[in-house]
Amino acid sequence: VHGANRLGANSLLDLVVFGRQAADTTAELVKPNSPPVEIPKNAGAETIARFDKFRNASGPIPTATLRKELQLTMQKYAPVYRNSKDLETGKAEVAKVLKKFKDVGVTDRTLVWNTDLIETMELENLLSQAAQQMFSAEARKESRGAHAQENFPDRDDVNWMKHTLSYQTARNIEDAAIKLDYRPVIDKPLDDEMHHVPPAKRVY
């Protein structure tokens, strides 16, 4: 639906399709009078510890400085129009930025309206997303949708009609590497309510 939500994040169609799917799945998995789910006694402890680690981080690199470095790295090596050489270099460069996150520093230790802390937590997510984007883009030897690869200007349905699944190999992004996997595209309807629409080249 809308390229899996890339273009229509708030559309009614998304709500209807994915909302119905969520409701159907919930009804299938959760039966009436089911016993309550047992939650571990230490549930959330790891999250709180990481939160406090961020709040008390005393490294030499301000959050804004590392965020700017990440921004410039992505703009230089993974822009709208990409090429193989830049993407290969970008993998190494973004990996260096990830390692620097362990040296980030937060100056505001308060718990009220702490934008320094919020931006640091947001940066962790940005680092994870950026690295997975860079590695996924470098691996995909074709152009498709928003991925415009100058060395591979055409779509390659024979080799690349598949979804990229990307993972970080460790919980903390500064300790992680990026791992890629793939799964097939489900290109035919799961019921008879809609006829099959084969993929076609995007032309204007």
Short mmCIF file of N, CA, C and O in Angstrom, two decimals, residues 79-83 87 142-153:
data_model
loop_
_atom_site.label_atom_id
_atom_site.label_comp_id
_atom_site.label_asym_id
_atom_site.label_seq_id
_atom_site.Cartn_x
_atom_site.Cartn_y
_atom_site.Cartn_z
N PRO A 79 23.39 10.02 -1.43
CA PRO A 79 22.42 11.05 -1.80
C PRO A 79 21.28 10.46 -2.62
O PRO A 79 21.15 9.23 -2.73
N VAL A 80 20.48 11.30 -3.23
CA VAL A 80 19.36 10.82 -4.04
C VAL A 80 19.87 9.98 -5.21
O VAL A 80 19.37 8.88 -5.48
N TYR A 81 20.89 10.46 -5.92
CA TYR A 81 21.49 9.71 -7.02
C TYR A 81 22.82 9.14 -6.53
O TYR A 81 23.75 9.89 -6.21
N ARG A 82 22.90 7.82 -6.50
CA ARG A 82 24.04 7.15 -5.87
C ARG A 82 24.89 6.44 -6.91
O ARG A 82 24.47 6.19 -8.03
N ASN A 83 26.10 6.06 -6.50
CA ASN A 83 26.94 5.23 -7.35
C ASN A 83 27.72 4.25 -6.48
O ASN A 83 27.83 4.43 -5.26
N LEU A 87 28.98 4.55 -2.43
CA LEU A 87 28.30 3.69 -1.45
C LEU A 87 29.29 2.78 -0.73
O LEU A 87 29.17 2.54 0.47
N GLU A 142 20.91 -2.34 -8.55
CA GLU A 142 19.85 -1.96 -9.48
C GLU A 142 19.32 -0.59 -9.05
O GLU A 142 19.73 -0.04 -8.03
N SER A 143 18.40 -0.04 -9.84
CA SER A 143 17.64 1.14 -9.44
C SER A 143 16.19 0.72 -9.29
O SER A 143 15.65 0.01 -10.13
N ARG A 144 15.57 1.14 -8.20
CA ARG A 144 14.17 0.78 -7.93
C ARG A 144 13.57 1.82 -6.99
O ARG A 144 14.10 2.08 -5.92
N GLY A 145 12.45 2.41 -7.40
CA GLY A 145 11.77 3.38 -6.54
C GLY A 145 12.68 4.54 -6.20
O GLY A 145 13.22 5.21 -7.08
N ALA A 146 12.87 4.79 -4.90
CA ALA A 146 13.69 5.91 -4.46
C ALA A 146 15.18 5.60 -4.49
O ALA A 146 16.00 6.47 -4.18
N HIS A 147 15.53 4.37 -4.84
CA HIS A 147 16.94 3.98 -4.91
C HIS A 147 17.42 4.13 -6.35
O HIS A 147 17.16 3.27 -7.21
N ALA A 148 18.10 5.24 -6.65
CA ALA A 148 18.59 5.52 -8.01
C ALA A 148 20.09 5.30 -8.04
O ALA A 148 20.86 6.12 -7.53
N GLN A 149 20.51 4.19 -8.62
CA GLN A 149 21.92 3.79 -8.66
C GLN A 149 22.47 4.05 -10.06
O GLN A 149 22.07 3.41 -11.03
N GLU A 150 23.39 5.00 -10.18
CA GLU A 150 23.87 5.42 -11.49
C GLU A 150 24.62 4.32 -12.24
O GLU A 150 24.63 4.29 -13.47
N ASN A 151 25.26 3.41 -11.51
CA ASN A 151 25.97 2.30 -12.17
C ASN A 151 25.02 1.19 -12.61
O ASN A 151 25.38 0.35 -13.43
N PHE A 152 23.81 1.18 -12.05
CA PHE A 152 22.79 0.19 -12.40
C PHE A 152 21.47 0.94 -12.59
O PHE A 152 20.59 0.90 -11.72
N PRO A 153 21.30 1.62 -13.73
CA PRO A 153 20.16 2.52 -13.89
C PRO A 153 18.81 1.82 -14.08
O PRO A 153 17.77 2.47 -13.95
#
